[in-house]
Coordinates of C-alpha atoms in Angstrom, one line a residue:
M1 CA 13.0 -30.5 24.4
S2 CA 14.7 -30.7 27.8
D3 CA 12.9 -30.4 31.1
C4 CA 14.1 -26.8 31.4
G5 CA 12.6 -26.0 28.0
M6 CA 15.9 -25.6 26.2
A7 CA 16.1 -27.0 22.7
N8 CA 18.3 -30.0 22.6
T9 CA 19.3 -30.0 18.9
G10 CA 20.2 -27.6 16.1
G11 CA 16.9 -28.5 14.4
E12 CA 14.8 -27.9 17.4
A13 CA 16.5 -24.6 18.2
L14 CA 16.2 -23.3 14.7
V15 CA 12.5 -23.9 14.6
K16 CA 12.1 -22.1 18.0
L17 CA 14.3 -19.3 16.7
L18 CA 12.0 -18.8 13.7
E19 CA 9.0 -18.6 16.0
N20 CA 10.6 -15.9 18.0
Y21 CA 11.2 -14.0 14.6
G22 CA 7.4 -14.1 14.1
V23 CA 7.2 -16.9 11.7
D24 CA 3.8 -18.5 12.1
T25 CA 3.6 -20.8 9.0
V26 CA 6.0 -23.0 7.1
F27 CA 5.3 -24.8 3.8
G28 CA 6.9 -28.1 2.9
I29 CA 7.0 -31.9 2.8
P30 CA 9.0 -33.7 5.5
G31 CA 11.6 -36.2 4.2
V32 CA 14.2 -38.5 5.6
H33 CA 16.8 -35.7 5.4
T34 CA 14.6 -33.2 7.4
L35 CA 13.4 -35.4 10.3
E36 CA 15.5 -33.5 12.8
L37 CA 14.1 -30.2 11.5
Y38 CA 10.6 -31.4 12.0
R39 CA 11.3 -32.7 15.6
G40 CA 10.8 -29.2 17.1
L41 CA 7.7 -28.1 15.2
P42 CA 5.1 -29.7 17.6
H43 CA 6.6 -27.6 20.4
T44 CA 5.9 -24.3 18.7
E45 CA 2.8 -22.4 17.5
I46 CA 4.1 -22.6 13.9
R47 CA 1.6 -24.1 11.5
H48 CA 3.0 -26.6 9.0
I49 CA 1.3 -26.7 5.6
L50 CA 1.8 -30.0 3.8
T51 CA 2.2 -29.4 0.1
R52 CA 2.1 -32.0 -2.6
H53 CA 5.2 -30.8 -4.4
E54 CA 8.1 -28.6 -3.4
Q55 CA 7.4 -26.2 -6.3
G56 CA 3.9 -25.8 -4.7
A57 CA 5.7 -25.1 -1.2
G58 CA 7.6 -22.3 -2.9
F59 CA 4.7 -20.8 -4.7
M60 CA 2.5 -20.9 -1.5
A61 CA 5.3 -19.2 0.4
D62 CA 5.4 -16.5 -2.4
G63 CA 1.6 -16.0 -2.1
Y64 CA 1.7 -15.9 1.7
A65 CA 4.4 -13.2 1.5
R66 CA 2.6 -11.0 -1.1
V67 CA -0.6 -10.9 1.0
S68 CA 1.0 -10.7 4.4
G69 CA 4.1 -8.6 3.8
K70 CA 6.0 -11.1 5.9
P71 CA 8.6 -13.6 4.5
G72 CA 7.1 -16.9 3.4
V73 CA 9.0 -19.9 4.8
C74 CA 9.8 -23.4 3.2
F75 CA 11.3 -26.4 4.8
L76 CA 12.7 -28.6 1.9
I77 CA 14.9 -31.7 1.7
T78 CA 18.4 -32.0 0.3
G79 CA 18.7 -32.2 -3.5
P80 CA 15.4 -32.7 -5.2
G81 CA 13.6 -30.7 -2.7
L82 CA 15.6 -27.6 -3.6
T83 CA 15.7 -28.3 -7.3
N84 CA 11.8 -28.8 -7.4
A85 CA 11.4 -25.4 -5.6
A86 CA 14.0 -23.6 -7.7
T87 CA 11.4 -22.3 -10.2
A88 CA 9.3 -20.8 -7.3
I89 CA 12.4 -19.3 -5.8
G90 CA 13.3 -17.8 -9.1
Q91 CA 9.8 -16.3 -9.3
A92 CA 10.2 -14.7 -5.9
Y93 CA 13.6 -13.3 -6.8
S94 CA 12.3 -11.7 -10.0
D95 CA 9.4 -10.1 -8.2
S96 CA 11.3 -9.1 -5.1
I97 CA 9.3 -11.4 -2.6
P98 CA 10.7 -12.1 0.7
M99 CA 11.1 -16.0 1.1
L100 CA 13.2 -18.0 3.6
V101 CA 14.1 -21.3 2.2
I102 CA 15.5 -23.8 4.8
T103 CA 16.9 -27.1 3.3
S104 CA 18.9 -29.9 4.7
V105 CA 22.2 -31.0 3.0
N106 CA 24.3 -34.2 3.3
E107 CA 26.5 -34.7 6.4
T108 CA 29.3 -32.3 6.9
P109 CA 32.2 -34.8 6.3
T110 CA 30.7 -35.8 2.9
L111 CA 30.1 -32.3 1.3
G112 CA 31.7 -31.9 -2.1
K113 CA 33.2 -35.4 -2.1
G114 CA 30.8 -37.1 -4.6
L115 CA 30.4 -40.2 -2.5
G116 CA 27.0 -41.0 -4.0
R117 CA 25.0 -40.2 -1.0
L118 CA 21.2 -40.0 -1.1
H119 CA 20.0 -36.8 -2.6
E120 CA 23.6 -35.6 -3.1
T121 CA 24.5 -32.7 -5.5
K122 CA 27.9 -31.6 -6.4
D123 CA 27.3 -28.1 -4.9
Q124 CA 23.7 -27.4 -3.6
R125 CA 24.4 -23.8 -2.9
A126 CA 25.6 -23.3 -6.6
I127 CA 22.0 -24.1 -7.5
S128 CA 20.4 -21.6 -5.4
A129 CA 22.9 -18.8 -5.3
P130 CA 21.8 -17.1 -8.7
L131 CA 18.2 -17.3 -7.4
T132 CA 18.6 -15.7 -3.9
A133 CA 20.0 -12.6 -2.2
F134 CA 22.5 -15.1 -0.5
S135 CA 22.8 -18.8 0.0
A136 CA 24.8 -20.0 3.0
T137 CA 25.7 -23.3 4.9
A138 CA 25.4 -23.6 8.7
M139 CA 28.4 -25.6 9.7
S140 CA 27.4 -25.8 13.3
P141 CA 24.2 -25.0 15.2
E142 CA 25.8 -21.8 16.6
E143 CA 26.1 -20.3 13.1
L144 CA 22.3 -20.4 12.7
P145 CA 21.4 -17.3 14.7
G146 CA 23.7 -15.1 12.6
L147 CA 22.5 -16.6 9.3
I148 CA 18.8 -16.0 10.3
A149 CA 19.6 -12.5 11.4
R150 CA 21.3 -11.8 8.1
A151 CA 18.2 -13.2 6.2
F152 CA 15.9 -11.0 8.1
A153 CA 18.2 -8.0 7.4
V154 CA 17.6 -8.7 3.7
F155 CA 13.8 -8.8 4.3
N156 CA 13.6 -5.8 6.5
S157 CA 16.5 -3.5 5.3
E158 CA 17.2 -4.2 1.7
R159 CA 15.5 -5.1 -1.5
P160 CA 13.4 -8.2 -0.3
R161 CA 14.4 -11.4 -2.1
P162 CA 14.7 -15.1 -1.2
V163 CA 17.4 -16.4 1.1
H164 CA 18.5 -20.0 1.1
I165 CA 20.1 -21.6 4.2
E166 CA 21.2 -25.1 4.1
V167 CA 21.9 -27.2 7.3
P168 CA 23.8 -30.5 7.1
M169 CA 22.0 -33.4 8.7
D170 CA 24.5 -33.8 11.4
V171 CA 24.2 -30.1 12.3
L172 CA 20.4 -30.5 12.5
A173 CA 21.0 -33.4 14.9
A174 CA 23.8 -31.9 17.0
P175 CA 23.4 -30.7 20.5
V176 CA 23.4 -27.0 21.0
A177 CA 26.1 -25.5 23.1
Y178 CA 23.8 -22.8 24.7
D179 CA 20.2 -21.6 24.3
W180 CA 20.4 -19.1 21.4
T181 CA 16.7 -19.3 20.5
N182 CA 16.0 -15.8 21.8
S183 CA 18.8 -14.3 19.7
V184 CA 16.4 -12.1 17.6
A185 CA 18.4 -9.4 15.9
V186 CA 17.1 -5.9 15.2
S187 CA 17.3 -5.1 11.5
A188 CA 18.6 -1.7 10.4
K189 CA 15.9 0.5 8.8
R190 CA 15.8 1.2 5.1
P191 CA 17.5 4.5 4.3
P192 CA 15.6 7.8 4.0
A193 CA 16.2 10.1 1.0
C194 CA 18.7 12.9 1.1
A195 CA 17.0 16.2 2.2
A196 CA 18.7 18.1 -0.7
D197 CA 17.3 15.5 -3.2
I198 CA 13.8 15.8 -1.7
E199 CA 14.0 19.6 -2.0
Q200 CA 15.1 19.2 -5.7
A201 CA 12.5 16.7 -6.4
V202 CA 9.7 19.0 -5.1
R203 CA 10.9 21.9 -7.2
L204 CA 10.8 19.7 -10.3
L205 CA 7.3 18.5 -9.5
A206 CA 6.1 22.0 -8.6
A207 CA 7.3 23.4 -11.9
A208 CA 5.9 20.5 -14.0
K209 CA 3.0 21.1 -16.4
R210 CA 2.5 17.5 -17.3
P211 CA 3.8 15.4 -14.4
M212 CA 3.0 11.7 -13.9
M213 CA 3.8 9.2 -11.2
I214 CA 4.7 5.4 -11.7
A215 CA 4.5 3.2 -8.5
G216 CA 5.5 -0.4 -8.2
G217 CA 5.5 -3.3 -5.7
G218 CA 8.3 -1.6 -3.7
A219 CA 5.9 1.1 -2.9
L220 CA 3.0 -0.9 -1.4
E221 CA 3.7 0.1 2.1
A222 CA 3.5 3.7 1.1
A223 CA 0.1 3.6 -0.7
A224 CA -1.6 6.2 1.4
E225 CA 1.3 8.7 1.3
I226 CA 1.7 8.2 -2.5
R227 CA -2.0 8.8 -2.9
T228 CA -1.8 12.1 -0.9
L229 CA 1.3 13.1 -2.9
A230 CA -0.4 12.5 -6.2
E231 CA -3.4 14.5 -5.2
A232 CA -1.2 17.5 -3.9
V233 CA 1.0 17.5 -7.0
N234 CA -2.2 16.7 -9.2
A235 CA -0.1 14.1 -11.0
P236 CA -1.7 11.2 -12.7
L237 CA -0.6 8.0 -11.0
F238 CA 0.1 4.7 -13.0
T239 CA 1.2 1.4 -11.4
S240 CA 3.1 -1.7 -12.4
I241 CA 1.2 -5.0 -12.1
A242 CA 2.7 -5.5 -8.6
G243 CA 1.6 -2.0 -7.6
K244 CA -2.1 -2.5 -8.5
G245 CA -4.5 -1.0 -6.1
I246 CA -2.1 1.7 -4.7
L247 CA -4.7 4.2 -6.1
P248 CA -8.3 2.9 -5.9
P249 CA -10.3 2.4 -9.2
G250 CA -12.4 5.5 -10.2
H251 CA -10.0 7.9 -8.6
P252 CA -9.6 10.9 -11.0
L253 CA -5.9 10.6 -10.9
S254 CA -5.7 6.9 -11.6
G255 CA -4.1 5.7 -14.8
G256 CA -4.3 2.1 -13.5
A257 CA -1.9 -0.6 -14.6
T258 CA -2.2 0.3 -18.2
L259 CA 1.4 1.0 -19.0
C260 CA 1.4 -2.2 -21.0
V261 CA -0.7 -0.9 -23.7
S262 CA -0.1 1.8 -26.3
P263 CA -2.6 4.5 -25.2
A264 CA -0.7 4.7 -22.0
W265 CA 2.7 4.7 -23.8
D266 CA 1.5 7.7 -25.7
Y267 CA 0.7 9.5 -22.4
V268 CA 4.3 8.8 -21.1
V269 CA 5.7 10.4 -24.2
D270 CA 4.4 13.7 -23.3
A271 CA 5.0 13.8 -19.6
D272 CA 7.6 16.6 -18.6
V273 CA 8.4 15.1 -15.2
V274 CA 8.1 11.4 -14.3
L275 CA 8.3 10.3 -10.6
A276 CA 9.0 6.5 -10.6
I277 CA 8.9 5.0 -7.0
G278 CA 9.5 1.5 -6.0
T279 CA 9.4 0.1 -9.5
E280 CA 12.0 -1.7 -11.7
L281 CA 10.5 -0.2 -14.8
A282 CA 11.1 -3.6 -16.3
E283 CA 10.1 -5.0 -19.7
T284 CA 7.8 -7.6 -17.9
D285 CA 5.8 -4.8 -16.3
F286 CA 5.1 -3.0 -19.5
W287 CA 5.6 -5.5 -22.3
R288 CA 8.1 -3.3 -24.3
D289 CA 11.8 -3.0 -24.0
S290 CA 11.5 0.4 -22.4
L291 CA 9.0 3.1 -21.7
P292 CA 9.2 6.2 -23.9
I293 CA 10.2 8.6 -21.0
N294 CA 11.2 11.9 -22.5
G295 CA 10.7 14.1 -19.4
Q296 CA 12.9 14.5 -16.4
L297 CA 13.0 11.2 -14.4
I298 CA 13.0 11.3 -10.7
R299 CA 13.9 7.7 -9.5
I300 CA 13.3 6.4 -6.0
D301 CA 14.3 2.9 -5.3
I302 CA 15.9 0.8 -2.5
D303 CA 18.1 -0.9 -5.1
S304 CA 21.0 1.2 -6.1
T305 CA 21.5 -0.8 -9.3
K306 CA 18.2 0.6 -10.6
M307 CA 19.9 4.0 -10.9
N308 CA 22.1 2.9 -13.8
D309 CA 19.8 0.7 -15.9
L310 CA 17.8 1.6 -19.0
Y311 CA 16.6 4.9 -17.6
P312 CA 19.3 7.5 -16.7
A313 CA 17.6 9.6 -14.0
A314 CA 17.8 13.3 -13.7
L315 CA 17.4 12.9 -10.0
P316 CA 18.3 9.3 -8.6
M317 CA 17.4 8.5 -5.0
V318 CA 18.3 5.3 -3.2
A319 CA 15.8 5.3 -0.5
D320 CA 12.9 3.6 1.1
S321 CA 9.6 4.4 -0.6
Y322 CA 7.6 5.1 2.4
Q323 CA 10.2 7.5 4.0
A324 CA 10.7 9.2 0.6
A325 CA 7.0 9.8 0.0
L326 CA 6.5 11.1 3.5
A327 CA 9.4 13.5 3.1
L328 CA 8.2 14.7 -0.3
L329 CA 4.8 15.4 1.2
E330 CA 6.3 17.3 4.1
E331 CA 8.5 19.4 1.7
W332 CA 5.6 20.1 -0.6
G333 CA 3.7 21.7 2.2
E334 CA 1.3 24.4 0.9
R335 CA 2.6 24.6 -2.6
T336 CA 0.1 24.7 -5.4
S337 CA 0.1 22.5 -8.6
N338 CA 1.2 23.9 -11.9
V339 CA -0.5 21.2 -14.0
E340 CA -2.2 22.0 -17.3
P341 CA -6.0 21.2 -17.1
A342 CA -5.7 19.5 -20.6
W343 CA -3.2 17.0 -19.0
L344 CA -5.8 15.8 -16.6
E345 CA -8.6 15.9 -19.1
R346 CA -6.6 13.7 -21.4
L347 CA -6.2 11.2 -18.5
Q348 CA -10.0 10.9 -18.3
Q349 CA -10.0 9.7 -22.0
L350 CA -7.6 6.9 -21.3
P351 CA -9.9 4.1 -20.2
G352 CA -12.0 4.6 -23.3
Q353 CA -8.8 4.5 -25.4
V354 CA -7.6 1.4 -23.8
R355 CA -11.0 -0.4 -24.4
A356 CA -11.2 0.9 -28.0
G357 CA -7.7 -0.6 -28.7
H358 CA -8.8 -4.1 -27.6
E359 CA -8.4 -6.9 -30.2
P360 CA -11.3 -9.4 -30.3
L361 CA -9.6 -11.6 -27.8
Q362 CA -9.2 -8.9 -25.3
Q363 CA -12.8 -7.9 -25.9
L364 CA -13.9 -11.5 -25.0
H365 CA -11.6 -11.5 -21.9
Q366 CA -13.1 -8.1 -20.8
R367 CA -16.6 -9.5 -20.9
V368 CA -15.6 -12.5 -18.9
L369 CA -13.6 -10.5 -16.4
E370 CA -16.4 -8.1 -15.8
S371 CA -18.8 -11.0 -15.1
I372 CA -16.2 -12.2 -12.7
A373 CA -15.9 -8.9 -10.9
E374 CA -19.6 -8.7 -10.4
G375 CA -19.5 -12.0 -8.6
L376 CA -16.7 -11.3 -6.2
P377 CA -17.2 -10.2 -2.6
E378 CA -15.4 -7.1 -1.4
H379 CA -11.7 -7.5 -0.5
T380 CA -11.2 -10.7 -2.6
V381 CA -7.6 -11.6 -3.3
V382 CA -7.1 -12.7 -6.9
A383 CA -4.1 -15.0 -7.7
T384 CA -3.5 -15.5 -11.4
D385 CA -1.5 -17.8 -13.6
M386 CA 0.4 -17.1 -16.8
T387 CA -2.7 -17.2 -19.0
Q388 CA -4.1 -14.9 -21.7
I389 CA -7.1 -13.9 -19.6
A390 CA -4.8 -12.9 -16.7
Y391 CA -2.6 -10.8 -19.1
T392 CA -5.7 -8.8 -20.0
G393 CA -6.7 -8.7 -16.4
N394 CA -3.3 -7.2 -15.5
Y395 CA -4.5 -3.9 -17.0
V396 CA -8.4 -4.1 -17.0
F397 CA -9.3 -5.7 -13.8
D398 CA -9.6 -3.3 -10.9
S399 CA -8.0 -3.8 -7.6
R400 CA -9.6 -1.8 -4.8
A401 CA -6.5 -2.0 -2.5
P402 CA -2.8 -3.2 -2.6
R403 CA -1.9 -6.9 -2.3
K404 CA -5.2 -8.1 -4.0
W405 CA -3.8 -9.1 -7.4
L406 CA -1.1 -11.7 -7.5
H407 CA 0.7 -12.4 -10.8
P408 CA 4.0 -14.1 -11.6
T409 CA 5.2 -11.0 -13.5
G410 CA 9.0 -11.2 -13.7
Y411 CA 9.8 -14.8 -14.1
G412 CA 6.6 -15.6 -15.8
T413 CA 6.2 -19.2 -14.6
L414 CA 3.2 -21.4 -15.3
G415 CA 1.7 -23.1 -12.3
Y416 CA 1.8 -20.2 -10.0
G417 CA -1.9 -19.4 -9.6
L418 CA -3.3 -22.2 -7.5
P419 CA -0.5 -22.6 -4.9
A420 CA -0.1 -18.8 -4.6
G421 CA -3.9 -18.5 -4.0
I422 CA -3.6 -21.2 -1.2
G423 CA -0.7 -19.2 0.3
A424 CA -2.7 -16.1 0.2
K425 CA -5.6 -17.8 2.0
V426 CA -3.2 -19.1 4.7
A427 CA -1.9 -15.6 5.2
A428 CA -5.4 -14.0 5.4
P429 CA -8.1 -16.7 5.9
E430 CA -10.8 -14.1 6.4
Q431 CA -10.4 -12.7 3.0
P432 CA -12.1 -14.6 0.1
A433 CA -9.7 -15.7 -2.6
L434 CA -10.0 -16.4 -6.3
V435 CA -7.6 -18.3 -8.4
I436 CA -7.6 -17.7 -12.2
A437 CA -5.7 -20.3 -14.3
G438 CA -5.6 -21.5 -17.8
D439 CA -6.0 -25.1 -18.5
G440 CA -2.3 -25.6 -19.4
G441 CA -0.9 -23.9 -16.4
F442 CA -3.4 -25.4 -14.0
L443 CA -2.0 -28.8 -14.7
Y444 CA 1.4 -27.8 -13.6
T445 CA 0.3 -27.7 -10.0
V446 CA -3.1 -29.4 -9.9
Q447 CA -2.0 -31.7 -7.2
E448 CA -2.1 -28.8 -4.7
L449 CA -5.9 -29.1 -4.8
A450 CA -5.3 -31.7 -2.2
T451 CA -3.5 -29.2 0.1
A452 CA -6.3 -26.7 -0.5
V453 CA -9.1 -29.0 0.5
E454 CA -7.1 -30.2 3.6
E455 CA -6.1 -26.8 4.8
I456 CA -8.7 -24.3 3.7
Q457 CA -12.0 -23.8 5.7
S458 CA -13.2 -20.6 4.2
A459 CA -14.0 -19.4 0.7
L460 CA -11.4 -20.2 -2.0
V461 CA -12.6 -20.4 -5.6
V462 CA -10.4 -22.0 -8.3
L463 CA -11.5 -20.9 -11.8
V464 CA -9.9 -22.6 -14.8
Y465 CA -10.4 -20.8 -18.0
N466 CA -10.3 -23.6 -20.5
N467 CA -9.6 -22.7 -24.1
A468 CA -8.3 -26.2 -24.8
S469 CA -4.9 -24.9 -25.9
L470 CA -1.7 -23.3 -25.0
G471 CA -3.3 -20.0 -26.3
Q472 CA -0.5 -17.5 -26.2
I473 CA 2.0 -19.8 -27.8
R474 CA -0.5 -20.9 -30.5
D475 CA -1.2 -17.3 -31.3
D476 CA 2.5 -16.5 -31.4
M477 CA 3.1 -19.3 -33.8
L478 CA 0.3 -18.3 -36.0
A479 CA 1.7 -14.7 -36.0
R480 CA 5.1 -15.9 -37.2
D481 CA 3.8 -18.3 -39.7
I482 CA 5.0 -21.4 -37.7
E483 CA 3.1 -24.7 -38.2
L484 CA 1.2 -25.5 -35.0
V485 CA 3.1 -28.0 -32.9
G486 CA 2.4 -29.0 -29.2
V487 CA -0.2 -26.4 -28.4
S488 CA -3.5 -28.4 -28.5
P489 CA -3.2 -30.7 -25.6
R490 CA -5.8 -33.3 -24.7
N491 CA -7.3 -32.1 -21.4
P492 CA -8.7 -34.3 -18.6
D493 CA -12.2 -34.0 -17.2
F494 CA -11.4 -31.0 -15.0
T495 CA -14.7 -31.0 -13.0
G496 CA -14.4 -34.8 -12.4
L497 CA -10.8 -34.3 -11.3
A498 CA -11.7 -31.5 -8.9
Q499 CA -14.5 -33.6 -7.5
A500 CA -12.0 -36.3 -6.9
F501 CA -9.9 -34.0 -4.8
G502 CA -13.1 -32.9 -2.8
C503 CA -14.0 -29.7 -4.4
V504 CA -17.5 -28.4 -5.0
V505 CA -17.7 -28.1 -8.7
Y506 CA -19.5 -25.7 -11.3
Q507 CA -19.6 -25.6 -15.0
P508 CA -21.4 -22.5 -16.1
Q509 CA -22.7 -22.3 -19.7
S510 CA -23.2 -18.6 -19.9
L511 CA -21.8 -15.4 -18.3
A512 CA -25.0 -15.0 -16.2
E513 CA -24.5 -18.5 -14.9
L514 CA -20.8 -17.7 -14.1
R515 CA -21.9 -14.7 -12.0
N516 CA -24.4 -16.8 -10.2
D517 CA -22.0 -19.7 -9.6
L518 CA -19.4 -17.3 -8.3
T519 CA -21.8 -15.9 -5.7
E520 CA -22.8 -19.4 -4.7
A521 CA -19.3 -20.6 -4.5
F522 CA -18.1 -17.7 -2.3
G523 CA -20.8 -18.6 0.1
F524 CA -19.2 -22.0 0.7
A525 CA -16.6 -22.3 3.5
G526 CA -14.2 -24.3 1.5
V527 CA -12.7 -25.0 -1.9
S528 CA -14.9 -24.6 -5.1
F529 CA -13.9 -25.3 -8.6
I530 CA -15.4 -23.6 -11.7
E531 CA -14.5 -24.6 -15.2
V532 CA -15.2 -21.9 -17.8
D533 CA -15.3 -23.2 -21.3
A534 CA -13.9 -20.3 -23.4
A535 CA -15.9 -21.4 -26.5
Q536 CA -19.1 -22.0 -24.7
V537 CA -19.6 -19.4 -22.0
T538 CA -19.7 -16.3 -24.2
R539 CA -21.9 -17.5 -27.0

C-alpha cells in the first residue's frame, strides 16, 4: 500500500474492493500464481481460511453462503486450483448458491498459446463456463470493478449461482491507474410480480378446496410471509430439501420435506391448486421424474426458464419470492378460506403414513436420527453428505428454521458434509454445528479436519455413520442382481485418525451413549469426532 492508502497493484485493489462489497471471509490456498492476490489481504479485515484442498475451499464457501445468505468467496490458483474446485462449483450451480471464485491465470501474452507454462490449460474459462452464471477474464486492473459489479448483480438480482473471474498474473501485479476500490455498484432489485397475476393467483387460491403450497430454497428470505400466507389460505405447505424449516415442525399446516416419498405424492395427486414458490421442482428434490400435479399450478420463480420445463403452469410468474408472497398477502386481505376440512384432516395422517412406509433400513435410520435430535442444542446447523442416513434425514429430520439443514441436493457430490459444516461455522460461529457423513464420503475430504481444528473455537461435531460400505451403491447392485464389486472398502481407524488431527473423539456403543456423547461434545469449544458403528449402535 502507498503512503496515501491507495492500493498499488491490481491484486491489492481487488482485495480492497471485495472488502468494500462486504466480503469478510475468503477460502483458499495461496500458491505461486496468487502471491500478488494475497499481498493485499493483511491490509484488510477479510479473514482468510486456509483449506487443505481446493475442493474443500469450494464446499466451505458453499456452506458459508447457505448459512449467511452472502456469497462465499474462494481464492484459487491457475489450472489445478480451478479444476480441483470444479466439483464444488458445480454443486453450488446446481443448488443456486452464490459463490465468487477468483483465480489467477497465466500471463496475458501467453494465453491460449500452449507454451507449456506452469499450471497452463488450453482455455481455463472453458472449464468453468458450464458451471457458472458467467466466467470472465480481467485483461487490465481497470476491468475488475465492472466484473465484480456484474458478479454481485447475479447474486443480488438474478438466480444466484457461482461466478468465476480469472486475473492474469501480470494484471494482478500491474499498477492501478486510479483508485477504484470504492467503486461499489448498486444492484438492481429482483422483479415484483405483475399485479394482474397476483389478483388471478388469489382468485385461484380463494376458490380452491384442496390447495397446497411447495416452497424451495429460493423462498428462504420469504419464510415469514409464506407461513402467514399458508395460514391465511389454510393451505398445507411442503418444502424441498433446500427449503426445510420454512414452516416449523409441528405446525398444523406443515407437510415437511416429504415430497420424496409416496404418501406425499398421493397427496399431490388430489390437490386442485398448487402454489410452487422458489423451487425448481427438480427430480433431485423429490426422487421421481416429476410430481403428479393434476391441479392448476401457480409457479413463482426468479428464473424464467422454470416456466417452460416439466410443469406447464396455469399461472407463471417470474418474480422475487419475497415480493410475490408479500403481494399475495396484501391482495388476500380479509378473504376467507374455502378449504375442505377433510383435506386438512388428511394432512394430519401424513407423518404416520410416512413412518409406516419405512423399509427396515429407514426404520434404523429413524431411530438413530431421533437419538441425534435429542442430543442437539437449539439452533444447531446440520451439514450432511451424500449418505443413506442423510437421505432419510432429508424428509424425517426436523429443521426448526431455514438454513439449518445443508445437503448437496442437485449435484449429489460426496465429500460435501465436512467442509460445508466448517463453512457454516465460519459464517455463524455462535451456532453449534453437526456434520453427518458416511464412511465413504468422509474420506473424500477428511483432510479438512486440519482446517476445522485450526479455525474453529466453538462447538463443531463431526459424526461419521460407518456402515463399512458404499451402502447405497451396494443396495442398488443387489436390487439389479449385479455381483458386488468395489462397495466394501477397507476403512482406516477413524477415531485414531481424528485424534491425529486434534479432535476429541467418541465411539458410542448404543443409542443412549450416542445421546450422552453428543451432549458432552456440544459442550466443548472445539471440534469433536463421533464414530457411529451402524452394526453396533442399534443392537
